[in-house]
Amino acid sequence: MIKAKVEKAINEQIKKEEYSSRLYLQMASWCEVNGFSGAANFLYAQAEEEREHMLKFIHYLNDRGGYSKVVELEQPPYEFKNITDIFEQVLKHEEFITQAINEVYEVTLNEKDYTSGNFLQWFINEQIEEESTMSTILDKIHLVGDDKAGYFHIDKELEAMAAARPETSAE
Ligand code: OFO
């Protein structure tokens, strides 16, 4: 049976992963209506991936004898200045998620729940990758220029990145 503190921490993380999914979904919708189909595809796929992360936590907690709960979520922002603004917010959010996962990991160590700690390793590695992807995208945006021509190029790049995305391994 999973310890109460670990169960609580994982339930809080389930909420954060679901929020991430909704945040990226909202951003994808903004990109879609503003003519950035590549960025939209990339963010729709990212929203899907976050949902997979949420499910991974849900199944794990239930399998360990806990009970996963889905709770009310706050409304994500829906007004954005431009693509730069969106990806700056994505990177900031991913940094927040990394911190949150580290905190869950700390709870597992304090509770001597090494199985859950081991489970969390996958997410720790995943966060390295996600932060690096988002900061590379931001670097490219700054490189091509934060103007219409630059956004046109970056949208093409994001289209290619969305098409080349590996299938999510968060089963
Ligand atoms: Fe973007 O990360 Fe989930 O965990």
Coordinates of N, CA, C and O and ligand atoms in Angstrom, one line a residue:
M1 N 0.9 -1.2 0.0 CA 0.0 0.0 0.0 C 0.9 1.2 0.0 O 1.8 1.3 0.8
I2 N 0.6 2.2 -0.9 CA 1.4 3.4 -1.0 C 1.2 4.3 0.2 O 0.0 4.3 0.8
K3 N 2.2 5.0 0.7 CA 2.1 5.9 1.8 C 1.2 7.1 1.5 O 1.3 7.6 0.3
A4 N 0.5 7.6 2.5 CA -0.4 8.7 2.2 C 0.3 9.9 1.7 O -0.3 10.6 0.8
K5 N 1.5 10.2 2.2 CA 2.2 11.4 1.7 C 2.6 11.3 0.2 O 2.5 12.3 -0.5
V6 N 3.0 10.1 -0.2 CA 3.3 9.9 -1.6 C 2.1 9.9 -2.5 O 2.1 10.6 -3.5
E7 N 1.0 9.4 -2.0 CA -0.3 9.4 -2.7 C -0.7 10.8 -2.9 O -1.1 11.2 -4.1
K8 N -0.6 11.6 -1.9 CA -1.0 13.1 -2.0 C -0.1 13.8 -3.0 O -0.6 14.5 -3.9
A9 N 1.2 13.6 -2.9 CA 2.1 14.2 -3.8 C 1.8 13.8 -5.3 O 1.9 14.7 -6.2
I10 N 1.6 12.6 -5.5 CA 1.3 12.1 -6.9 C 0.0 12.7 -7.4 O -0.1 13.1 -8.5
N11 N -1.0 12.7 -6.5 CA -2.3 13.3 -6.9 C -2.1 14.8 -7.3 O -2.7 15.3 -8.3
E12 N -1.3 15.5 -6.6 CA -1.0 16.9 -6.9 C -0.3 17.0 -8.3 O -0.6 17.9 -9.1
Q13 N 0.6 16.0 -8.6 CA 1.3 16.0 -9.8 C 0.3 15.7 -11.0 O 0.4 16.2 -12.1
I14 N -0.7 14.8 -10.7 CA -1.7 14.5 -11.7 C -2.4 15.8 -12.2 O -2.6 16.0 -13.4
K15 N -2.7 16.6 -11.2 CA -3.4 17.8 -11.5 C -2.5 18.7 -12.4 O -3.0 19.3 -13.3
K16 N -1.2 18.8 -12.0 CA -0.3 19.6 -12.8 C -0.1 19.2 -14.2 O 0.0 19.9 -15.2
E17 N -0.1 17.8 -14.4 CA 0.1 17.3 -15.7 C -1.1 17.6 -16.6 O -1.1 17.9 -17.8
E18 N -2.3 17.5 -16.0 CA -3.5 17.7 -16.7 C -3.6 19.2 -17.0 O -4.0 19.6 -18.1
Y19 N -3.2 20.1 -16.1 CA -3.1 21.5 -16.4 C -2.2 21.8 -17.6 O -2.5 22.6 -18.5
S20 N -1.0 21.1 -17.6 CA 0.0 21.3 -18.7 C -0.7 21.0 -20.0 O -0.6 21.7 -21.0
S21 N -1.4 19.9 -20.0 CA -2.1 19.5 -21.2 C -3.1 20.6 -21.7 O -3.1 20.9 -22.9
R22 N -3.9 21.1 -20.8 CA -4.9 22.1 -21.1 C -4.2 23.4 -21.5 O -4.7 24.1 -22.4
L23 N -3.1 23.8 -20.9 CA -2.4 25.0 -21.2 C -1.9 24.9 -22.7 O -2.1 25.8 -23.5
Y24 N -1.3 23.8 -23.0 CA -0.7 23.6 -24.4 C -1.9 23.5 -25.4 O -1.7 23.9 -26.6
L25 N -3.0 22.9 -25.0 CA -4.2 22.9 -25.9 C -4.7 24.3 -26.2 O -4.9 24.6 -27.4
Q26 N -4.7 25.1 -25.2 CA -5.2 26.5 -25.4 C -4.2 27.2 -26.3 O -4.6 28.0 -27.2
M27 N -2.9 27.0 -26.1 CA -1.9 27.7 -26.9 C -2.0 27.2 -28.3 O -1.8 28.0 -29.3
A28 N -2.2 25.9 -28.5 CA -2.4 25.3 -29.9 C -3.5 26.0 -30.6 O -3.5 26.3 -31.8
S29 N -4.6 26.1 -29.8 CA -5.8 26.8 -30.4 C -5.5 28.2 -30.9 O -5.9 28.6 -31.9
W30 N -4.8 28.9 -30.0 CA -4.4 30.3 -30.4 C -3.6 30.3 -31.7 O -3.8 31.1 -32.6
C31 N -2.6 29.4 -31.8 CA -1.8 29.3 -33.0 C -2.6 29.0 -34.2 O -2.4 29.5 -35.3
E32 N -3.5 28.1 -34.0 CA -4.4 27.6 -35.1 C -5.2 28.8 -35.7 O -5.3 29.0 -36.9
V33 N -5.8 29.6 -34.8 CA -6.6 30.7 -35.3 C -5.8 31.9 -35.8 O -6.3 32.8 -36.4
N34 N -4.5 31.9 -35.5 CA -3.6 33.0 -35.9 C -2.7 32.6 -37.0 O -1.8 33.4 -37.3
G35 N -3.0 31.5 -37.7 CA -2.3 31.2 -38.9 C -1.0 30.4 -38.7 O -0.3 30.2 -39.7
F36 N -0.7 30.0 -37.5 CA 0.5 29.2 -37.3 C 0.2 27.7 -37.2 O 0.2 27.2 -36.1
S37 N 0.0 27.1 -38.3 CA -0.4 25.7 -38.3 C 0.7 24.8 -37.8 O 0.4 23.8 -37.1
G38 N 1.9 25.1 -38.0 CA 3.0 24.3 -37.6 C 3.1 24.3 -36.0 O 3.2 23.3 -35.4
A39 N 3.1 25.5 -35.5 CA 3.1 25.7 -34.0 C 1.9 25.0 -33.4 O 2.0 24.4 -32.3
A40 N 0.8 25.1 -34.1 CA -0.4 24.5 -33.5 C -0.3 23.0 -33.5 O -0.6 22.4 -32.4
N41 N 0.2 22.4 -34.6 CA 0.4 20.9 -34.6 C 1.4 20.5 -33.5 O 1.2 19.5 -32.8
F42 N 2.5 21.3 -33.3 CA 3.5 20.9 -32.3 C 2.8 21.0 -30.9 O 3.0 20.1 -30.1
L43 N 2.0 22.0 -30.7 CA 1.5 22.2 -29.3 C 0.3 21.2 -29.1 O 0.1 20.8 -28.0
Y44 N -0.5 20.9 -30.1 CA -1.5 19.9 -30.0 C -0.9 18.5 -29.5 O -1.3 17.8 -28.7
A45 N 0.2 18.2 -30.2 CA 1.0 17.0 -29.9 C 1.5 17.0 -28.5 O 1.5 16.1 -27.7
Q46 N 2.0 18.2 -28.1 CA 2.6 18.4 -26.8 C 1.5 18.2 -25.7 O 1.7 17.6 -24.6
A47 N 0.3 18.8 -26.0 CA -0.9 18.6 -25.1 C -1.2 17.1 -24.9 O -1.5 16.7 -23.8
E48 N -1.2 16.4 -26.0 CA -1.4 15.0 -26.0 C -0.4 14.2 -25.1 O -0.7 13.4 -24.3
E49 N 0.8 14.7 -25.3 CA 1.9 14.0 -24.5 C 1.7 14.3 -23.0 O 2.0 13.4 -22.2
E50 N 1.3 15.5 -22.6 CA 1.1 15.8 -21.2 C -0.1 15.0 -20.7 O 0.0 14.6 -19.5
R51 N -1.1 14.7 -21.5 CA -2.2 13.9 -21.1 C -1.7 12.5 -20.8 O -2.1 11.8 -19.8
E52 N -0.7 12.0 -21.6 CA -0.1 10.7 -21.4 C 0.6 10.7 -20.1 O 0.6 9.7 -19.4
H53 N 1.3 11.8 -19.8 CA 2.0 11.8 -18.5 C 1.1 11.7 -17.4 O 1.3 11.0 -16.4
M54 N -0.1 12.4 -17.5 CA -1.1 12.4 -16.4 C -1.5 10.9 -16.3 O -1.6 10.4 -15.1
L55 N -1.8 10.3 -17.4 CA -2.3 8.9 -17.3 C -1.3 7.9 -16.7 O -1.6 7.0 -16.0
K56 N 0.0 8.2 -17.0 CA 1.1 7.4 -16.5 C 1.0 7.5 -14.9 O 1.2 6.4 -14.2
F57 N 0.9 8.7 -14.4 CA 0.8 8.8 -13.0 C -0.5 8.2 -12.4 O -0.4 7.5 -11.4
I58 N -1.6 8.3 -13.1 CA -2.9 7.8 -12.6 C -2.8 6.2 -12.5 O -3.1 5.7 -11.5
H59 N -2.3 5.6 -13.6 CA -2.2 4.1 -13.6 C -1.2 3.7 -12.5 O -1.5 2.7 -11.8
Y60 N -0.1 4.4 -12.4 CA 0.9 4.0 -11.4 C 0.3 4.0 -10.0 O 0.4 3.1 -9.2
L61 N -0.3 5.1 -9.6 CA -0.9 5.3 -8.3 C -2.0 4.2 -8.0 O -2.0 3.6 -6.9
N62 N -2.8 4.0 -9.0 CA -3.9 3.0 -8.8 C -3.3 1.6 -8.6 O -3.7 0.8 -7.8
D63 N -2.3 1.3 -9.4 CA -1.6 0.0 -9.4 C -1.0 -0.2 -8.0 O -0.8 -1.4 -7.6
R64 N -0.5 0.8 -7.4 CA 0.2 0.7 -6.1 C -0.8 0.7 -4.9 O -0.4 0.8 -3.8
G65 N -2.1 0.7 -5.2 CA -3.1 0.6 -4.1 C -3.5 2.0 -3.6 O -4.2 2.1 -2.6
G66 N -3.2 3.0 -4.4 CA -3.7 4.4 -4.0 C -4.9 4.6 -4.9 O -5.4 3.7 -5.5
Y67 N -5.4 5.9 -4.8 CA -6.5 6.3 -5.6 C -6.3 7.6 -6.3 O -6.1 8.6 -5.6
S68 N -6.2 7.6 -7.6 CA -6.0 8.8 -8.4 C -7.3 9.6 -8.5 O -8.3 9.0 -8.8
K69 N -7.2 10.9 -8.3 CA -8.3 11.7 -8.4 C -8.1 12.8 -9.4 O -7.0 13.4 -9.5
V70 N -9.2 13.1 -10.2 CA -9.1 14.3 -11.1 C -9.9 15.4 -10.5 O -11.0 15.1 -10.0
V71 N -9.3 16.5 -10.4 CA -10.0 17.6 -9.7 C -10.2 18.8 -10.6 O -9.8 18.9 -11.8
E72 N -10.9 19.8 -10.0 CA -11.1 21.0 -10.8 C -9.8 21.8 -11.1 O -8.9 21.8 -10.3
L73 N -9.8 22.3 -12.3 CA -8.6 23.0 -12.7 C -8.9 24.5 -13.0 O -10.0 24.8 -13.5
E74 N -7.9 25.3 -12.8 CA -8.1 26.7 -13.2 C -8.0 26.9 -14.7 O -7.4 26.1 -15.4
Q75 N -8.6 28.0 -15.2 CA -8.6 28.3 -16.6 C -7.2 28.7 -17.1 O -6.6 29.6 -16.5
P76 N -6.7 28.1 -18.1 CA -5.3 28.5 -18.5 C -5.5 29.9 -19.3 O -6.6 30.2 -19.7
P77 N -4.4 30.6 -19.4 CA -4.5 31.9 -20.1 C -4.8 31.6 -21.6 O -4.5 30.5 -22.1
Y78 N -5.5 32.5 -22.2 CA -5.9 32.3 -23.6 C -5.6 33.5 -24.5 O -5.9 33.5 -25.7
E79 N -4.9 34.5 -23.9 CA -4.5 35.6 -24.8 C -3.0 35.7 -24.8 O -2.4 35.7 -23.7
F80 N -2.4 35.7 -26.0 CA -1.0 35.7 -26.1 C -0.6 36.7 -27.1 O -1.3 37.1 -28.0
K81 N 0.7 37.3 -26.9 CA 1.1 38.4 -27.7 C 1.6 37.8 -29.1 O 1.3 38.4 -30.1
N82 N 2.3 36.8 -29.1 CA 2.9 36.2 -30.3 C 3.6 34.9 -30.0 O 3.4 34.4 -28.8
I83 N 4.2 34.3 -30.9 CA 4.9 32.9 -30.8 C 6.0 33.0 -29.7 O 6.1 32.0 -28.9
T84 N 6.7 34.1 -29.7 CA 7.8 34.2 -28.7 C 7.1 34.1 -27.3 O 7.6 33.4 -26.4
D85 N 6.1 34.9 -27.1 CA 5.4 34.9 -25.8 C 5.0 33.5 -25.4 O 5.2 33.1 -24.3
I86 N 4.4 32.8 -26.4 CA 3.9 31.4 -26.1 C 5.1 30.5 -25.6 O 5.0 29.9 -24.6
F87 N 6.2 30.5 -26.4 CA 7.3 29.6 -26.1 C 8.0 30.0 -24.8 O 8.6 29.2 -24.1
E88 N 8.0 31.3 -24.5 CA 8.6 31.7 -23.2 C 7.8 31.2 -22.1 O 8.3 30.7 -21.1
Q89 N 6.5 31.2 -22.3 CA 5.6 30.7 -21.2 C 5.7 29.2 -21.1 O 5.6 28.6 -20.0
V90 N 5.9 28.5 -22.3 CA 6.0 27.0 -22.2 C 7.3 26.7 -21.4 O 7.3 25.8 -20.6
L91 N 8.4 27.3 -21.8 CA 9.7 27.0 -21.1 C 9.5 27.3 -19.6 O 9.9 26.4 -18.7
K92 N 8.9 28.4 -19.2 CA 8.7 28.7 -17.8 C 7.9 27.6 -17.1 O 8.2 27.2 -16.0
H93 N 6.8 27.2 -17.8 CA 6.0 26.2 -17.3 C 6.7 24.9 -17.1 O 6.6 24.2 -16.1
E94 N 7.5 24.5 -18.1 CA 8.3 23.3 -18.0 C 9.3 23.3 -16.8 O 9.5 22.3 -16.1
E95 N 9.9 24.5 -16.6 CA 10.8 24.7 -15.4 C 10.0 24.5 -14.1 O 10.5 23.8 -13.2
F96 N 8.8 25.0 -14.1 CA 7.9 24.8 -12.9 C 7.6 23.3 -12.7 O 7.7 22.8 -11.6
I97 N 7.3 22.6 -13.8 CA 7.0 21.1 -13.7 C 8.3 20.4 -13.2 O 8.1 19.4 -12.4
T98 N 9.4 20.7 -13.7 CA 10.6 20.1 -13.3 C 10.8 20.2 -11.8 O 11.1 19.2 -11.1
Q99 N 10.6 21.4 -11.3 CA 10.6 21.7 -9.8 C 9.6 20.8 -9.1 O 9.9 20.2 -8.1
A100 N 8.4 20.7 -9.6 CA 7.3 20.0 -9.0 C 7.7 18.5 -8.9 O 7.5 17.8 -7.9
I101 N 8.2 18.0 -10.0 CA 8.6 16.5 -10.0 C 9.7 16.3 -9.0 O 9.7 15.3 -8.3
N102 N 10.7 17.2 -9.0 CA 11.7 17.1 -7.9 C 11.2 17.0 -6.5 O 11.6 16.2 -5.7
E103 N 10.1 17.8 -6.3 CA 9.5 17.8 -5.0 C 8.8 16.5 -4.7 O 8.9 16.0 -3.6
V104 N 8.1 15.9 -5.7 CA 7.5 14.6 -5.5 C 8.6 13.6 -5.2 O 8.4 12.7 -4.3
Y105 N 9.7 13.7 -5.9 CA 10.8 12.7 -5.7 C 11.3 12.8 -4.3 O 11.6 11.8 -3.7
E106 N 11.4 14.0 -3.8 CA 11.9 14.3 -2.4 C 11.0 13.6 -1.4 O 11.4 13.0 -0.5
V107 N 9.7 13.7 -1.7 CA 8.7 13.0 -0.8 C 8.9 11.5 -0.8 O 8.9 10.9 0.3
T108 N 9.1 10.9 -2.0 CA 9.4 9.5 -2.0 C 10.6 9.1 -1.2 O 10.6 8.1 -0.6
L109 N 11.6 9.9 -1.3 CA 12.9 9.6 -0.6 C 12.7 9.7 0.9 O 13.1 8.9 1.7
N110 N 12.0 10.8 1.3 CA 11.7 11.0 2.8 C 10.8 9.8 3.3 O 11.0 9.4 4.5
E111 N 10.0 9.3 2.5 CA 9.1 8.2 2.9 C 9.7 6.8 2.7 O 9.1 5.8 2.9
K112 N 10.9 6.9 2.2 CA 11.6 5.6 1.8 C 10.8 4.7 0.9 O 10.9 3.5 1.0
D113 N 10.1 5.4 0.0 CA 9.4 4.6 -1.1 C 10.3 4.6 -2.3 O 10.1 5.5 -3.2
Y114 N 11.2 3.7 -2.4 CA 12.2 3.7 -3.5 C 11.6 3.2 -4.8 O 12.1 3.6 -5.8
T115 N 10.5 2.5 -4.7 CA 9.8 2.0 -5.9 C 9.2 3.3 -6.6 O 9.4 3.4 -7.9
S116 N 8.6 4.1 -5.9 CA 8.0 5.4 -6.5 C 9.1 6.3 -6.9 O 9.0 6.9 -8.0
G117 N 10.2 6.3 -6.2 CA 11.4 7.1 -6.6 C 11.9 6.7 -7.9 O 12.2 7.5 -8.8
N118 N 12.0 5.3 -8.1 CA 12.4 4.8 -9.3 C 11.5 5.1 -10.5 O 11.9 5.5 -11.6
F119 N 10.2 5.0 -10.2 CA 9.2 5.4 -11.2 C 9.4 6.8 -11.7 O 9.2 7.2 -12.8
L120 N 9.7 7.7 -10.7 CA 9.8 9.1 -11.0 C 11.0 9.4 -11.9 O 11.1 10.5 -12.5
Q121 N 12.0 8.5 -11.9 CA 13.2 8.8 -12.7 C 12.9 9.0 -14.2 O 13.5 9.8 -14.8
W122 N 11.9 8.3 -14.7 CA 11.5 8.5 -16.1 C 11.1 10.0 -16.3 O 11.5 10.6 -17.3
F123 N 10.3 10.5 -15.4 CA 9.9 11.9 -15.5 C 11.0 12.9 -15.3 O 11.1 13.9 -16.0
I124 N 12.0 12.6 -14.5 CA 13.1 13.4 -14.3 C 13.9 13.5 -15.6 O 14.3 14.6 -16.0
N125 N 14.1 12.4 -16.2 CA 14.8 12.4 -17.5 C 14.0 13.1 -18.6 O 14.5 13.9 -19.4
E126 N 12.7 12.9 -18.6 CA 11.8 13.5 -19.6 C 11.9 15.0 -19.5 O 11.9 15.7 -20.5
Q127 N 12.0 15.5 -18.3 CA 12.0 17.0 -18.1 C 13.3 17.6 -18.6 O 13.3 18.7 -19.2
I128 N 14.4 16.9 -18.5 CA 15.7 17.4 -19.1 C 15.4 17.6 -20.6 O 15.7 18.6 -21.2
E129 N 14.8 16.6 -21.2 CA 14.5 16.6 -22.7 C 13.5 17.8 -23.0 O 13.8 18.5 -24.0
E130 N 12.5 17.9 -22.2 CA 11.5 18.9 -22.6 C 12.0 20.3 -22.4 O 11.8 21.2 -23.3
E131 N 12.8 20.5 -21.3 CA 13.3 21.9 -21.1 C 14.3 22.2 -22.3 O 14.3 23.3 -22.8
S132 N 15.1 21.2 -22.7 CA 16.1 21.4 -23.7 C 15.3 21.7 -25.1 O 15.7 22.6 -25.8
T133 N 14.3 20.9 -25.4 CA 13.5 21.2 -26.6 C 13.0 22.6 -26.6 O 13.1 23.3 -27.6
M134 N 12.3 23.0 -25.6 CA 11.7 24.3 -25.5 C 12.7 25.4 -25.6 O 12.5 26.5 -26.2
S135 N 13.9 25.3 -24.9 CA 14.8 26.4 -25.0 C 15.5 26.4 -26.3 O 15.9 27.5 -26.8
T136 N 15.6 25.3 -27.0 CA 16.2 25.3 -28.4 C 15.2 26.0 -29.3 O 15.6 26.8 -30.2
I137 N 13.9 25.8 -29.1 CA 12.9 26.5 -30.0 C 13.0 28.0 -29.7 O 13.1 28.8 -30.7
L138 N 13.2 28.4 -28.5 CA 13.3 29.8 -28.2 C 14.5 30.4 -28.8 O 14.5 31.5 -29.3
D139 N 15.6 29.7 -28.7 CA 16.9 30.1 -29.3 C 16.7 30.4 -30.8 O 17.2 31.4 -31.4
K140 N 16.0 29.4 -31.5 CA 15.8 29.5 -32.9 C 14.9 30.8 -33.2 O 15.1 31.5 -34.2
I141 N 13.9 31.0 -32.4 CA 13.0 32.1 -32.6 C 13.9 33.4 -32.5 O 13.7 34.3 -33.4
H142 N 14.7 33.5 -31.5 CA 15.6 34.7 -31.4 C 16.6 34.8 -32.6 O 16.9 35.9 -33.0
L143 N 17.0 33.7 -33.1 CA 17.9 33.6 -34.2 C 17.3 34.2 -35.5 O 17.9 35.0 -36.2
V144 N 16.1 33.7 -35.8 CA 15.5 34.1 -37.0 C 14.8 35.4 -36.9 O 14.5 36.1 -37.9
G145 N 14.6 35.9 -35.7 CA 14.0 37.2 -35.5 C 12.5 37.2 -35.2 O 11.8 36.4 -35.7
D146 N 12.2 38.0 -34.2 CA 10.8 38.0 -33.7 C 9.9 38.9 -34.6 O 9.4 39.9 -34.1
D147 N 9.9 38.6 -35.9 CA 9.0 39.4 -36.7 C 8.3 38.4 -37.7 O 8.4 37.2 -37.5
K148 N 7.5 39.0 -38.6 CA 6.6 38.1 -39.4 C 7.4 37.1 -40.2 O 7.0 35.9 -40.2
A149 N 8.5 37.5 -40.8 CA 9.3 36.6 -41.6 C 9.9 35.5 -40.7 O 9.9 34.3 -41.0
G150 N 10.4 35.9 -39.5 CA 10.9 35.0 -38.5 C 9.9 34.0 -38.1 O 10.2 32.8 -38.1
Y151 N 8.7 34.5 -37.8 CA 7.6 33.5 -37.3 C 7.2 32.6 -38.5 O 6.9 31.4 -38.2
F152 N 7.3 33.0 -39.7 CA 7.0 32.2 -40.8 C 8.0 31.0 -40.8 O 7.6 29.8 -41.0
H153 N 9.2 31.3 -40.7 CA 10.3 30.3 -40.7 C 10.1 29.3 -39.5 O 10.2 28.1 -39.6
I154 N 9.9 29.9 -38.3 CA 9.8 29.1 -37.1 C 8.6 28.1 -37.2 O 8.6 27.0 -36.7
D155 N 7.5 28.6 -37.8 CA 6.3 27.8 -38.0 C 6.6 26.6 -38.8 O 6.1 25.5 -38.5
K156 N 7.4 26.8 -39.9 CA 7.8 25.7 -40.7 C 8.6 24.7 -39.9 O 8.4 23.4 -40.1
E157 N 9.5 25.2 -39.2 CA 10.4 24.4 -38.3 C 9.6 23.5 -37.3 O 9.8 22.4 -37.1
L158 N 8.6 24.2 -36.7 CA 7.7 23.5 -35.8 C 6.9 22.4 -36.4 O 6.6 21.4 -35.9
E159 N 6.5 22.7 -37.7 CA 5.7 21.7 -38.4 C 6.5 20.5 -38.6 O 6.1 19.4 -38.4
A160 N 7.8 20.7 -39.0 CA 8.7 19.5 -39.2 C 9.0 18.8 -37.9 O 9.0 17.6 -37.8
M161 N 9.1 19.6 -36.8 CA 9.4 18.9 -35.5 C 8.1 18.1 -35.1 O 8.3 17.0 -34.5
A162 N 6.9 18.6 -35.4 CA 5.7 17.9 -35.0 C 5.6 16.6 -35.8 O 5.3 15.6 -35.2
A163 N 6.0 16.7 -37.1 CA 5.9 15.5 -37.9 C 6.9 14.4 -37.5 O 6.7 13.2 -37.7
A164 N 8.1 14.9 -37.0 CA 9.2 14.0 -36.7 C 9.1 13.5 -35.2 O 9.9 12.7 -34.8
R165 N 8.1 13.9 -34.5 CA 7.9 13.5 -33.1 C 7.9 12.0 -32.9 O 7.1 11.3 -33.6
P166 N 8.7 11.4 -32.1 CA 8.5 10.0 -31.8 C 7.2 9.7 -31.1 O 6.7 10.6 -30.4
E167 N 6.7 8.5 -31.2 CA 5.5 8.1 -30.5 C 5.8 8.3 -29.0 O 6.9 8.0 -28.6
T168 N 4.8 8.7 -28.2 CA 5.1 8.9 -26.8 C 5.3 7.6 -26.2 O 4.7 6.6 -26.5
S169 N 6.3 7.5 -25.2 CA 6.6 6.3 -24.5 C 5.9 6.2 -23.2 O 6.1 5.3 -22.4
A170 N 5.0 7.2 -22.9 CA 4.4 7.3 -21.6 C 3.1 6.4 -21.6 O 2.0 6.9 -21.5
E171 N 3.3 5.1 -21.7 CA 2.1 4.2 -21.7 C 1.9 3.7 -20.3 O 2.8 3.4 -19.6
Ligands
OFO1 FE1 6.1 18.6 -19.9 O1 6.1 17.4 -18.7 FE2 4.8 16.4 -18.2 O2 5.9 15.7 -17.0

